[in-house]
GROMACS .gro file of C-alpha atoms in nm:
model
  200
    1MET     CA    1   0.000   0.000   0.000
    2SER     CA    2   0.155   0.330  -0.105
    3ALA     CA    3   0.097   0.645   0.087
    4GLU     CA    4  -0.032   0.946  -0.099
    5PRO     CA    5   0.171   1.264  -0.040
    6ILE     CA    6  -0.007   1.504   0.189
    7ALA     CA    7  -0.063   1.841   0.029
    8THR     CA    8   0.084   2.118   0.237
    9PRO     CA    9  -0.053   2.467   0.210
   10PRO     CA   10   0.182   2.721   0.064
   11GLY     CA   11   0.368   2.944   0.308
   12PRO     CA   12   0.295   3.313   0.353
   13TRP     CA   13   0.333   3.536   0.051
   14CYS     CA   14   0.673   3.687  -0.018
   15PRO     CA   15   0.817   3.869  -0.320
   16ASP     CA   16   0.968   3.663  -0.601
   17PRO     CA   17   1.349   3.677  -0.552
   18MET     CA   18   1.416   3.693  -0.929
   19ARG     CA   19   1.177   3.984  -0.978
   20GLN     CA   20   1.330   4.156  -0.677
   21GLN     CA   21   1.676   4.122  -0.838
   22ARG     CA   22   1.544   4.258  -1.167
   23ALA     CA   23   1.355   4.536  -0.985
   24ASP     CA   24   1.067   4.500  -1.226
   25TYR     CA   25   0.762   4.505  -0.997
   26THR     CA   26   0.505   4.768  -1.095
   27LEU     CA   27   0.205   4.938  -0.937
   28GLU     CA   28  -0.021   4.684  -1.110
   29ASP     CA   29   0.156   4.406  -0.922
   30LEU     CA   30   0.070   4.575  -0.592
   31LEU     CA   31  -0.299   4.573  -0.683
   32SER     CA   32  -0.293   4.199  -0.741
   33LEU     CA   33  -0.118   4.095  -0.418
   34PRO     CA   34  -0.296   3.818  -0.226
   35ASP     CA   35  -0.496   3.892   0.088
   36ASP     CA   36  -0.227   3.738   0.311
   37ALA     CA   37   0.046   3.968   0.182
   38PRO     CA   38   0.212   4.184   0.448
   39ARG     CA   39   0.206   4.564   0.432
   40VAL     CA   40   0.452   4.662   0.161
   41GLU     CA   41   0.584   4.963  -0.029
   42LEU     CA   42   0.722   4.959  -0.385
   43VAL     CA   43   1.050   5.145  -0.432
   44ASP     CA   44   1.210   5.162  -0.775
   45GLY     CA   45   1.057   4.829  -0.874
   46VAL     CA   46   1.153   4.646  -0.552
   47ILE     CA   47   0.889   4.538  -0.300
   48GLN     CA   48   0.984   4.631   0.054
   49VAL     CA   49   0.798   4.478   0.348
   50THR     CA   50   0.739   4.754   0.603
   51PRO     CA   51   0.813   4.672   0.968
   52SER     CA   52   0.528   4.652   1.215
   53PRO     CA   53   0.486   4.986   1.395
   54THR     CA   54   0.531   5.020   1.769
   55LEU     CA   55   0.249   5.110   2.005
   56GLY     CA   56   0.400   5.456   2.053
   57HIS     CA   57   0.411   5.512   1.677
   58GLN     CA   58   0.048   5.402   1.642
   59ASP     CA   59  -0.066   5.619   1.931
   60ILE     CA   60   0.086   5.930   1.767
   61SER     CA   61  -0.061   5.833   1.431
   62LEU     CA   62  -0.412   5.791   1.573
   63LEU     CA   63  -0.393   6.108   1.782
   64LEU     CA   64  -0.276   6.314   1.483
   65ALA     CA   65  -0.539   6.161   1.253
   66ARG     CA   66  -0.808   6.246   1.509
   67TRP     CA   67  -0.676   6.603   1.548
   68LEU     CA   68  -0.670   6.657   1.171
   69LEU     CA   69  -1.017   6.506   1.137
   70GLN     CA   70  -1.150   6.757   1.393
   71HIS     CA   71  -0.972   7.063   1.247
   72ALA     CA   72  -0.926   7.017   0.870
   73PRO     CA   73  -1.166   7.202   0.637
   74ALA     CA   74  -1.443   7.012   0.461
   75ASP     CA   75  -1.254   6.990   0.132
   76LEU     CA   76  -0.981   6.778   0.296
   77ARG     CA   77  -1.006   6.424   0.432
   78VAL     CA   78  -0.774   6.227   0.661
   79ALA     CA   79  -0.640   5.881   0.569
   80GLN     CA   80  -0.390   5.640   0.718
   81ALA     CA   81  -0.162   5.386   0.548
   82VAL     CA   82  -0.307   5.437   0.198
   83GLY     CA   83  -0.070   5.391  -0.095
   84VAL     CA   84   0.040   5.692  -0.300
   85GLU     CA   85   0.160   5.623  -0.654
   86LEU     CA   86   0.475   5.831  -0.681
   87SER     CA   87   0.583   5.684  -1.019
   88SER     CA   88   0.516   5.375  -1.232
   89ASN     CA   89   0.738   5.165  -1.006
   90THR     CA   90   0.724   5.342  -0.667
   91SER     CA   91   0.441   5.357  -0.414
   92ARG     CA   92   0.467   5.471  -0.054
   93GLN     CA   93   0.220   5.459   0.235
   94PRO     CA   94   0.245   5.768   0.455
   95ASP     CA   95   0.150   5.705   0.819
   96VAL     CA   96  -0.110   5.982   0.797
   97LEU     CA   97  -0.214   6.198   0.502
   98LEU     CA   98  -0.456   6.471   0.407
   99ARG     CA   99  -0.623   6.414   0.074
  100ARG     CA  100  -0.868   6.606  -0.135
  101SER     CA  101  -1.233   6.518  -0.080
  102GLY     CA  102  -1.460   6.379  -0.348
  103LEU     CA  103  -1.263   6.063  -0.430
  104PRO     CA  104  -1.459   5.738  -0.469
  105ALA     CA  105  -1.478   5.531  -0.150
  106GLU     CA  106  -1.334   5.225  -0.328
  107THR     CA  107  -1.012   5.411  -0.414
  108SER     CA  108  -0.716   5.210  -0.276
  109THR     CA  109  -0.423   5.413  -0.408
  110LEU     CA  110  -0.390   5.786  -0.451
  111LYS     CA  111  -0.220   6.002  -0.711
  112PRO     CA  112   0.021   6.268  -0.580
  113ALA     CA  113  -0.223   6.538  -0.699
  114ASP     CA  114  -0.481   6.395  -0.456
  115VAL     CA  115  -0.249   6.439  -0.156
  116VAL     CA  116  -0.206   6.772   0.019
  117LEU     CA  117   0.000   6.657   0.320
  118ALA     CA  118   0.204   6.339   0.382
  119VAL     CA  119   0.312   6.262   0.739
  120GLU     CA  120   0.574   6.012   0.854
  121ILE     CA  121   0.635   5.918   1.217
  122VAL     CA  122   0.998   5.823   1.263
  123SER     CA  123   1.078   5.491   1.431
  124PRO     CA  124   1.424   5.344   1.497
  125GLY     CA  125   1.401   5.125   1.187
  126THR     CA  126   1.275   5.400   0.956
  127ARG     CA  127   1.498   5.697   1.044
  128ARG     CA  128   1.695   5.715   0.720
  129THR     CA  129   1.390   5.653   0.500
  130ASP     CA  130   1.162   5.903   0.678
  131ARG     CA  131   1.427   6.175   0.709
  132PHE     CA  132   1.579   6.150   0.362
  133ALA     CA  133   1.427   5.909   0.107
  134LYS     CA  134   1.056   5.973   0.152
  135PRO     CA  135   1.068   6.354   0.163
  136GLY     CA  136   1.275   6.350  -0.156
  137GLU     CA  137   1.026   6.121  -0.327
  138TYR     CA  138   0.721   6.315  -0.204
  139ALA     CA  139   0.873   6.646  -0.315
  140ALA     CA  140   0.969   6.507  -0.658
  141ALA     CA  141   0.607   6.391  -0.699
  142GLY     CA  142   0.479   6.740  -0.612
  143ILE     CA  143   0.306   6.672  -0.278
  144PRO     CA  144   0.284   7.025  -0.136
  145HIS     CA  145   0.342   6.954   0.234
  146TYR     CA  146   0.540   6.701   0.437
  147TRP     CA  147   0.550   6.656   0.813
  148ARG     CA  148   0.806   6.445   0.998
  149ILE     CA  149   0.733   6.354   1.358
  150GLU     CA  150   1.013   6.238   1.581
  151GLN     CA  151   0.939   6.041   1.897
  152ASN     CA  152   1.083   6.059   2.251
  153PRO     CA  153   1.013   6.347   2.284
  154VAL     CA  154   0.745   6.413   2.022
  155HIS     CA  155   0.870   6.689   1.791
  156LEU     CA  156   0.699   6.793   1.465
  157TYR     CA  157   0.891   6.927   1.164
  158ALA     CA  158   0.669   7.087   0.897
  159TYR     CA  159   0.791   7.133   0.540
  160ARG     CA  160   0.645   7.278   0.220
  161LEU     CA  161   0.760   7.257  -0.140
  162SER     CA  162   1.029   7.513  -0.210
  163GLY     CA  163   1.057   7.722  -0.524
  164GLN     CA  164   1.425   7.626  -0.530
  165LEU     CA  165   1.555   7.306  -0.693
  166ASN     CA  166   1.822   7.093  -0.526
  167LEU     CA  167   2.164   7.024  -0.680
  168SER     CA  168   2.013   6.742  -0.889
  169ARG     CA  169   1.758   6.989  -1.032
  170GLU     CA  170   1.474   6.823  -0.842
  171ARG     CA  171   1.201   6.977  -0.631
  172GLN     CA  172   1.268   6.989  -0.259
  173TYR     CA  173   1.104   7.084   0.070
  174GLU     CA  174   1.190   7.375   0.293
  175LEU     CA  175   1.136   7.372   0.668
  176VAL     CA  176   0.862   7.617   0.771
  177ALA     CA  177   0.808   7.525   1.137
  178ASP     CA  178   0.927   7.284   1.403
  179SER     CA  179   0.837   7.250   1.769
  180ALA     CA  180   0.795   7.013   2.058
  181GLU     CA  181   0.529   7.247   2.202
  182LEU     CA  182   0.312   7.428   1.945
  183VAL     CA  183   0.311   7.429   1.563
  184GLU     CA  184   0.143   7.725   1.394
  185LEU     CA  185   0.095   7.724   1.015
  186THR     CA  186  -0.122   7.891   0.754
  187GLU     CA  187  -0.090   7.602   0.505
  188PRO     CA  188  -0.243   7.364   0.411
  189PHE     CA  189  -0.499   7.536   0.636
  190ASP     CA  190  -0.483   7.755   0.949
  191ILE     CA  191  -0.320   7.527   1.204
  192LYS     CA  192  -0.248   7.575   1.571
  193LEU     CA  193  -0.145   7.228   1.688
  194PRO     CA  194  -0.037   7.178   2.049
  195ILE     CA  195   0.212   6.890   2.043
  196ALA     CA  196   0.069   6.766   2.375
  197GLU     CA  197  -0.250   6.673   2.184
  198ILE     CA  198  -0.061   6.422   1.968
  199THR     CA  199   0.165   6.295   2.249
  200PRO     CA  200   0.062   5.960   2.400
   0.00000   0.00000   0.00000
């Protein structure tokens, strides 16, 4: 009597190593990922699995999203961890963003023109990306405002697109405000944000 092989379910989804080497993943590939795929970003054709956020990171994210929801004008909406198509082979997921209203509810990825503000909360594993890579990508895509929030202590850095190009002739952000106490801005709307209100 011969034993039939027992079918084993496939393991969790992971990117194809050959496609990763070729860096040929596209935005369309992201839309067809299986339900069990982890949270990922697409950077220059390479799929990057994003690390799980800490409780402190999530607390700041939720507090900021709630504050923006309560204070943003009606033509702006708050979203969290929604993909933004920065180019044909790059998509990022800001921790919090302000988008233009009127988009269909089934929209799962945004165009840069839909995004008014992208916010990243810096964690130990994302320092380099959040401080350098993402602002460069968001600026190049034309997203008007970028906020970086550092933890321990909570400190918000607010940037807007500059009229000046960087040395590579690309768009860049300029710092317009930073504080660990109170951030006051006139763009993207009149803002008076006490940092204590987004501090866990």
